[in-house]
CSV table of C-alpha atoms in Angstrom, one decimal:
chain,number,residue,atom,x,y,z
H,1,UNK,CA,100.1,84.1,86.3
H,2,UNK,CA,100.2,83.6,90.5
H,3,UNK,CA,103.3,83.7,92.7
H,4,UNK,CA,104.2,79.8,93.5
H,5,UNK,CA,106.1,81.5,96.2
H,6,UNK,CA,103.1,83.5,97.8
H,7,UNK,CA,105.7,86.8,96.9
H,8,UNK,CA,105.6,89.3,94.1
H,9,UNK,CA,109.5,89.3,93.6
H,10,UNK,CA,109.1,92.5,91.4
H,11,UNK,CA,112.5,93.1,89.3
H,12,UNK,CA,114.1,90.2,91.4
H,13,UNK,CA,115.8,87.4,89.8
H,14,UNK,CA,113.0,84.9,92.0
H,15,UNK,CA,110.1,86.9,89.9
H,16,UNK,CA,107.9,84.3,89.3
H,17,UNK,CA,104.1,85.7,89.0
H,18,UNK,CA,102.2,88.0,91.9
H,19,UNK,CA,100.1,87.6,94.4
H,20,UNK,CA,96.5,89.1,95.1
H,21,UNK,CA,96.2,92.0,96.7
H,22,UNK,CA,93.2,93.9,98.2
H,23,UNK,CA,92.9,97.6,98.7
H,24,UNK,CA,90.8,100.3,98.6
H,25,UNK,CA,91.1,103.8,98.3
H,26,UNK,CA,90.0,107.0,97.8
H,27,UNK,CA,91.9,111.2,96.1
H,28,UNK,CA,90.3,114.2,96.5
H,29,UNK,CA,91.6,116.0,93.7
H,30,UNK,CA,91.4,120.0,93.7
H,31,UNK,CA,92.1,122.5,91.1
H,32,UNK,CA,95.9,124.7,92.1
H,33,UNK,CA,95.9,127.0,90.0
H,34,UNK,CA,99.6,128.3,91.1
H,35,UNK,CA,100.6,124.7,91.2
H,36,UNK,CA,102.3,125.0,94.0
H,37,UNK,CA,100.9,121.8,96.1
H,38,UNK,CA,101.3,118.2,94.7
H,39,UNK,CA,98.5,117.9,91.7
H,40,UNK,CA,98.5,116.0,88.7
H,41,UNK,CA,100.1,117.5,85.6
H,42,UNK,CA,99.7,115.3,83.0
H,43,UNK,CA,98.2,111.6,81.9
H,44,UNK,CA,97.9,109.0,79.0
H,45,UNK,CA,96.2,105.9,78.8
H,46,UNK,CA,95.7,103.2,76.1
H,47,UNK,CA,95.9,100.3,74.9
H,48,UNK,CA,98.2,98.1,74.9
H,49,UNK,CA,97.9,96.4,71.4
H,50,UNK,CA,99.2,93.6,69.6
H,51,UNK,CA,102.0,91.5,71.2
H,52,UNK,CA,103.2,88.2,71.7
H,53,UNK,CA,100.9,86.4,74.3
H,54,UNK,CA,98.3,87.9,76.7
H,55,UNK,CA,101.3,87.9,79.4
H,56,UNK,CA,103.5,89.9,77.2
H,57,UNK,CA,103.2,93.5,77.0
H,58,UNK,CA,104.1,95.3,74.5
H,59,UNK,CA,107.1,97.6,75.3
H,60,UNK,CA,107.0,100.2,72.5
H,61,UNK,CA,102.9,101.3,73.6
H,62,UNK,CA,104.4,101.9,77.2
H,63,UNK,CA,107.4,103.7,76.3
H,64,UNK,CA,104.9,105.9,74.2
H,65,UNK,CA,102.6,106.0,77.1
H,66,UNK,CA,105.3,107.6,79.0
H,67,UNK,CA,106.3,109.8,76.3
H,68,UNK,CA,103.0,110.8,76.1
H,69,UNK,CA,101.7,111.8,79.5
H,70,UNK,CA,105.3,113.8,80.1
H,71,UNK,CA,103.7,116.0,77.0
H,72,UNK,CA,100.5,116.3,78.6
H,73,UNK,CA,102.1,117.1,81.3
H,74,UNK,CA,104.2,119.2,79.4
H,75,UNK,CA,107.0,118.2,81.7
H,76,UNK,CA,110.8,116.2,80.9
H,77,UNK,CA,112.6,112.8,81.6
H,78,UNK,CA,115.0,115.5,83.9
H,79,UNK,CA,111.6,116.8,86.1
H,80,UNK,CA,110.9,113.2,87.4
H,81,UNK,CA,112.4,112.5,91.3
H,82,UNK,CA,110.5,109.1,91.7
H,83,UNK,CA,109.3,106.6,89.3
H,84,UNK,CA,106.4,103.9,90.1
H,85,UNK,CA,106.9,101.1,88.5
H,86,UNK,CA,103.4,98.6,87.1
H,87,UNK,CA,105.9,95.7,88.5
H,88,UNK,CA,104.0,92.8,88.3
H,89,UNK,CA,106.7,90.5,89.6
H,90,UNK,CA,107.1,88.4,86.9
H,91,UNK,CA,110.3,87.2,84.4
H,92,UNK,CA,109.1,88.7,81.3
H,93,UNK,CA,107.1,91.8,82.0
H,94,UNK,CA,109.5,93.6,84.1
H,95,UNK,CA,112.4,93.6,82.4
H,96,UNK,CA,109.8,94.8,79.0
H,97,UNK,CA,108.5,97.0,81.8
H,98,UNK,CA,112.5,98.5,82.4
H,99,UNK,CA,113.1,99.3,78.3
H,100,UNK,CA,110.0,101.3,78.7
H,101,UNK,CA,110.8,103.4,80.7
H,102,UNK,CA,114.7,103.2,79.9
H,103,UNK,CA,113.8,104.8,76.5
H,104,UNK,CA,110.9,107.1,77.2
H,105,UNK,CA,113.3,108.8,80.6
H,106,UNK,CA,116.4,106.7,81.5
H,107,UNK,CA,118.4,107.8,78.3
H,108,UNK,CA,117.8,110.6,78.2
H,109,UNK,CA,118.8,112.1,82.2
H,110,UNK,CA,122.0,112.1,83.5
H,111,UNK,CA,120.4,111.9,87.7
H,112,UNK,CA,119.3,109.1,88.5
H,113,UNK,CA,115.9,108.1,89.3
H,114,UNK,CA,113.7,106.0,91.8
H,115,UNK,CA,112.5,103.6,90.4
H,116,UNK,CA,110.0,101.3,93.2
H,117,UNK,CA,107.2,98.8,92.3
H,118,UNK,CA,104.1,99.1,95.7
H,119,UNK,CA,103.2,94.7,94.2
H,120,UNK,CA,105.9,93.7,96.4
H,121,UNK,CA,105.1,95.0,99.6
H,122,UNK,CA,101.1,94.8,99.7
H,123,UNK,CA,100.4,92.2,96.5
H,124,UNK,CA,98.5,93.2,93.7
H,125,UNK,CA,95.5,95.2,93.9
H,126,UNK,CA,94.2,94.2,90.7
H,127,UNK,CA,91.5,97.1,89.7
H,128,UNK,CA,92.9,99.3,92.7
H,129,UNK,CA,96.8,98.7,91.9
H,130,UNK,CA,96.8,102.0,90.6
H,131,UNK,CA,96.1,104.3,92.9
H,132,UNK,CA,98.1,101.9,95.6
H,133,UNK,CA,101.0,102.9,93.2
H,134,UNK,CA,99.8,106.6,93.5
H,135,UNK,CA,99.8,106.7,96.9
H,136,UNK,CA,103.0,105.2,97.2
H,137,UNK,CA,104.8,107.9,94.9
H,138,UNK,CA,103.0,110.8,96.7
H,139,UNK,CA,104.1,109.8,100.2
H,140,UNK,CA,107.8,109.0,98.7
H,141,UNK,CA,107.9,112.5,97.4
H,142,UNK,CA,106.0,114.2,100.3
H,143,UNK,CA,108.6,112.6,102.4
H,144,UNK,CA,111.3,113.3,99.8
H,145,UNK,CA,112.2,109.1,100.4
H,146,UNK,CA,112.6,106.7,98.6
H,147,UNK,CA,110.9,103.5,99.8
H,148,UNK,CA,112.6,99.6,99.5
H,149,UNK,CA,111.8,97.5,96.6
H,150,UNK,CA,110.5,94.7,99.1
H,151,UNK,CA,111.8,91.5,97.8
H,152,UNK,CA,114.9,92.4,96.3
H,153,UNK,CA,117.8,91.2,96.3
H,154,UNK,CA,119.1,90.0,93.3
H,155,UNK,CA,118.4,91.7,90.0
H,156,UNK,CA,117.0,90.0,87.9
H,157,UNK,CA,120.1,89.8,85.0
H,158,UNK,CA,116.9,90.9,82.2
H,159,UNK,CA,116.5,94.1,84.3
H,160,UNK,CA,120.1,94.5,84.3
H,161,UNK,CA,120.6,94.4,81.1
H,162,UNK,CA,117.7,96.9,80.2
H,163,UNK,CA,119.1,99.6,82.5
H,164,UNK,CA,122.5,99.1,81.5
H,165,UNK,CA,124.4,102.2,80.9
H,166,UNK,CA,121.0,104.7,82.6
H,167,UNK,CA,121.3,106.3,85.5
H,168,UNK,CA,118.7,104.6,87.7
H,169,UNK,CA,117.9,103.7,91.5
H,170,UNK,CA,116.7,100.7,92.6
H,171,UNK,CA,116.5,101.0,96.6
H,172,UNK,CA,116.5,98.0,98.8
H,173,UNK,CA,116.6,100.5,101.9
H,174,UNK,CA,114.8,103.9,102.6
H,175,UNK,CA,116.7,106.6,101.0
H,176,UNK,CA,116.6,110.3,100.4
H,177,UNK,CA,115.8,111.0,96.7
H,178,UNK,CA,118.4,112.5,94.5
H,179,UNK,CA,117.1,115.6,93.3
H,180,UNK,CA,113.5,116.2,95.0
H,181,UNK,CA,114.0,119.8,94.5
H,182,UNK,CA,111.7,119.0,91.1
H,183,UNK,CA,108.9,116.5,93.5
H,184,UNK,CA,107.5,115.4,89.8
H,185,UNK,CA,107.1,111.7,90.1
H,186,UNK,CA,105.4,109.1,87.4
H,187,UNK,CA,102.9,106.2,88.0
H,188,UNK,CA,102.1,103.4,85.7
H,189,UNK,CA,99.3,100.9,85.4
H,190,UNK,CA,99.1,98.3,82.9
H,191,UNK,CA,95.7,96.3,83.2
H,192,UNK,CA,95.3,92.9,82.4
H,193,UNK,CA,92.5,93.5,79.7
H,194,UNK,CA,95.5,95.1,77.8
H,195,UNK,CA,94.3,99.2,79.1
H,196,UNK,CA,97.4,100.8,80.4
H,197,UNK,CA,98.3,104.2,81.4
H,198,UNK,CA,100.9,106.5,83.3
H,199,UNK,CA,100.3,109.3,85.3
């Protein structure tokens, strides 16, 4: 599970596991009736269900999860500007997640969606991993920029195959969001125990 190279190479051909990181994050939420400010619109939490092994995620469960979160938000795939992937940095998990994102979001839109993975920057914060992804997503939406995907040098060919023919961006440098009019984003967090969530 942990990378012998000592880095999380999310989406990269060198992906061989993750490195551990630590984080402590607090978020204060408040109701905004007119929804003019940044806020939580929808979410979904599920169990990954049956899969080939403990380290092989269930792509159909991930896809259904993202679709359910969009439905809860009363939103569409076109409304998203930025997506923070779980992006553990494994040769099997990253392509499965990319395929799930294609099925749930990317195949249904024309404009490119910026996709990132914070674990390549700071490691896998384990219990706080979802919150680190949420924090990165919020900063990106507020600044109108997609942060670079650290460690991404050569795209994992299986990730490339999964996203072939759909509009997506895996930035390797700071880049303005293609469509920041909507200012909506998603973040996925998939637990080792099988609990998966998308906000």
